[in-house]
Amino acid sequence: MHSLSGSSGNGSNQLYHRFGLVLVPNSSILYIADTYNRRIMTYLLNATSGSVAAGGGHGAGAGSNQLCYPYSFTWDSSSTSASSWMLADGVTGISGNTSIHLVNPLSRVLDPMGNMNVADINNRRIQIFLFDQSDGTTIAGVTNLSGTSSTRLTTPYWAILDDQLHLYVADTFNSRVQKFKRY
Ligand SMILES: *[C@@H]1O[C@H](CO)[C@@H](O)[C@H](O)[C@H]1NC(C)=O
Ligand SMILES: *[C@@H]1O[C@H](CO)[C@@H](O)[C@H](O)[C@H]1NC(C)=O
Ligand SMILES: *[C@@H]1O[C@H](CO)[C@@H](O)[C@H](O)[C@H]1NC(C)=O
């Protein structure tokens, strides 16, 4: 699909420890989380180089044009191209276990109503942030309590929704995927 340079680096035809990847529906546009280059790249399918969509060249930090280690991202069809970001959930640079905080959030998924489900790994829970709200509600797991019972999550690395809005959580260190019926 891509003939990038084959070596890692920060050129427009290179990536460095990339993680997330999204193909925009009905298009030939691909976004890649170029994690260790602290940037999100965008490519046309089959192109040999791409361009920076977010972060990149601004160093690590909490500024609105910076990213630290972007592991994954969600593409929202209403987004326009912008060179800086707005905070969607959590508190920049501060972790915690309250309803507004997150600890090492990894994946997130938007439902069709615009609510964001966030895998809040080190709080061992999945939080839902209703559209435009900064206060989240726990919909799976128990805040900062690990365990193997059906209501607990130990390391919820990834969460996805199916088309009926049932939630599937990869509870990685428990070696299982938990299904939670539609909220
Ligand atoms: C990309 O290349 C593949 C293999 O040559 C081809 O099948 C596909 O149609 C190309 N896609 C685009 C969008 O050019
Ligand atoms: C989670 O619990 C552990 C001890 O069980 C504690 O060290 C840690 O600070 C807690 N994390 C949060 C975000 O409360
Ligand atoms: C939540 O954080 C507070 C403040 O750091 C701490 O005292 C409390 O034990 C934490 N709760 C859990 C369940 O980790």
XYZ file of C-alpha atoms and ligand atoms in Angstrom:
225
model
C 0.000 0.000 0.000
C 2.785 2.408 0.899
C 6.289 2.605 -0.374
C 7.769 4.728 2.356
C 11.550 4.922 2.661
C 12.011 1.719 4.678
C 14.003 3.416 7.436
C 12.717 5.207 10.482
C 13.140 8.952 10.843
C 11.144 12.137 10.766
C 11.094 12.872 7.028
C 7.798 13.102 5.153
C 8.407 9.589 3.811
C 9.378 8.139 7.185
C 7.706 7.060 10.407
C 9.090 6.258 13.853
C 7.212 3.708 15.987
C 3.796 4.297 14.520
C 0.723 2.926 16.300
C -2.793 4.021 15.272
C -4.075 4.045 11.715
C -7.376 5.258 10.241
C -8.613 5.130 6.643
C -11.218 7.863 6.124
C -14.437 6.136 4.994
C -15.114 6.314 1.242
C -11.843 8.042 0.467
C -8.224 7.248 -0.251
C -6.950 9.269 2.698
C -5.018 7.521 5.423
C -4.014 8.923 8.828
C -1.210 7.356 10.882
C -0.250 8.089 14.503
C 3.512 8.512 14.080
C 3.938 8.069 17.804
C 7.640 8.645 18.478
C 7.741 11.596 16.069
C 4.946 13.134 18.166
C 2.778 13.765 15.138
C -0.199 12.510 13.133
C 0.594 12.075 9.439
C -1.813 12.003 6.509
C -1.277 10.245 3.183
C -3.074 9.626 -0.040
C -3.176 5.883 -0.660
C -0.097 4.708 -2.608
C 1.722 8.011 -2.171
C 5.403 7.784 -1.292
C 5.296 10.612 1.207
C 2.734 12.345 3.364
C 2.210 15.517 5.312
C 1.858 16.405 8.959
C -1.765 16.685 10.127
C -1.086 17.428 13.814
C 1.933 17.958 16.095
C 5.336 17.431 14.520
C 8.217 19.917 14.607
C 6.998 21.569 17.795
C 8.640 19.204 20.291
C 6.926 17.441 23.166
C 4.730 19.431 25.455
C 1.276 20.439 26.433
C 0.914 23.374 24.017
C -2.053 23.296 21.693
C 0.172 22.590 18.659
C 2.137 19.862 20.421
C 1.581 16.167 21.055
C 3.556 13.992 23.460
C 3.284 10.354 22.357
C 0.101 10.097 20.249
C -0.671 6.370 20.352
C -4.089 6.427 18.784
C -6.686 8.838 17.552
C -10.225 8.983 16.263
C -11.223 10.685 13.092
C -14.404 12.714 13.366
C -16.148 13.480 10.078
C -17.087 16.965 11.262
C -13.458 17.977 11.878
C -11.837 20.577 9.710
C -8.109 20.826 9.256
C -6.609 22.914 12.030
C -3.037 23.325 13.164
C -3.830 23.281 16.858
C -5.989 21.077 19.028
C -8.688 21.574 21.633
C -8.758 19.359 24.687
C -11.539 16.772 24.416
C -11.242 14.872 27.716
C -8.958 14.689 30.727
C -6.736 17.373 32.220
C -3.504 18.214 30.392
C -0.472 16.851 32.244
C -2.392 15.821 35.377
C -3.526 12.289 36.078
C -6.032 11.298 38.705
C -9.014 9.117 39.501
C -11.875 11.657 39.577
C -14.542 11.924 36.887
C -12.613 14.619 35.003
C -9.239 12.851 35.106
C -7.661 10.059 33.110
C -4.489 7.995 33.651
C -2.772 6.764 30.480
C -5.830 6.838 28.208
C -5.014 4.752 25.137
C -7.913 4.187 22.812
C -11.143 6.053 22.372
C -14.202 5.538 20.254
C -16.949 7.994 19.352
C -20.520 6.735 19.230
C -22.953 8.088 16.606
C -24.322 10.607 19.132
C -20.863 12.155 19.559
C -20.183 10.648 22.983
C -16.597 9.595 23.579
C -15.706 6.263 25.195
C -12.173 6.333 26.573
C -10.057 3.353 27.689
C -8.636 4.847 30.889
C -6.078 2.080 31.349
C -4.383 2.849 34.617
C -7.692 3.747 36.267
C -8.831 0.261 35.117
C -12.056 1.608 33.691
C -13.868 2.804 30.570
C -15.200 6.331 30.836
C -17.904 7.863 28.707
C -17.841 11.615 28.127
C -21.182 12.776 26.786
C -20.923 15.175 23.865
C -19.044 18.315 24.916
C -18.849 17.312 28.617
C -15.607 17.214 30.591
C -17.087 15.105 33.382
C -17.016 11.411 32.594
C -19.029 8.446 33.889
C -17.623 4.975 34.393
C -19.435 2.476 32.177
C -17.161 -0.528 32.685
C -14.726 -1.524 35.400
C -14.294 -0.035 38.865
C -12.024 3.006 39.318
C -8.474 1.874 40.059
C -9.471 -1.598 41.238
C -8.148 -4.486 39.205
C -9.515 -8.016 39.299
C -10.766 -10.920 37.270
C -14.484 -10.821 38.096
C -16.866 -9.829 35.303
C -17.240 -6.284 36.602
C -13.510 -5.591 36.849
C -10.921 -4.653 34.255
C -7.204 -4.898 34.941
C -5.642 -3.262 31.877
C -8.350 -2.123 29.455
C -6.063 -1.246 26.541
C -8.643 -0.956 23.818
C -12.393 -0.396 23.476
C -14.605 -0.608 20.404
C -18.364 -0.413 19.802
C -20.319 -2.614 17.422
C -23.160 -1.256 15.296
C -25.627 -1.955 18.109
C -23.410 0.004 20.511
C -22.332 -2.965 22.596
C -18.889 -2.253 23.971
C -15.989 -4.705 23.639
C -12.966 -4.143 25.856
C -9.578 -5.812 25.441
C -8.690 -6.516 29.081
C -5.158 -7.309 28.043
C -3.390 -8.540 31.178
C -6.457 -10.620 32.088
C -6.101 -12.344 28.688
C -9.693 -11.677 27.735
C -12.115 -9.442 25.864
C -15.146 -8.348 27.875
C -18.444 -7.500 26.215
C -20.702 -4.922 27.876
C -24.247 -4.604 26.576
C -25.443 -1.306 25.206
C -25.663 1.453 27.770
C -2.939 1.415 -4.853
O -2.154 0.396 -5.452
C -2.816 -0.855 -5.529
C -1.805 -1.902 -6.021
O -1.122 -1.423 -7.157
C -4.018 -0.719 -6.438
O -4.708 -1.953 -6.504
C -4.950 0.329 -5.861
O -6.042 0.557 -6.734
C -4.207 1.648 -5.661
N -5.114 2.575 -4.946
C -5.186 3.876 -5.252
C -6.166 4.679 -4.461
O -4.490 4.395 -6.095
C -4.344 3.508 42.146
O -4.081 2.684 43.279
C -2.699 2.545 43.573
C -2.513 1.609 44.766
O -3.421 0.580 44.737
C -2.098 3.913 43.886
O -0.715 3.786 44.086
C -2.348 4.858 42.726
O -1.897 6.158 43.048
C -3.832 4.902 42.405
N -4.026 5.710 41.199
C -4.912 6.697 41.173
C -4.960 7.474 39.892
O -5.646 6.969 42.100
C -8.092 8.285 44.322
O -7.146 9.330 44.500
C -7.092 9.797 45.839
C -6.178 11.023 45.839
O -4.961 10.741 45.225
C -6.609 8.666 46.733
O -6.567 9.095 48.069
C -7.568 7.491 46.602
O -7.075 6.380 47.349
C -7.694 7.091 45.150
N -8.715 6.046 45.020
C -8.460 4.879 44.442
C -9.625 3.920 44.357
O -7.359 4.598 43.970
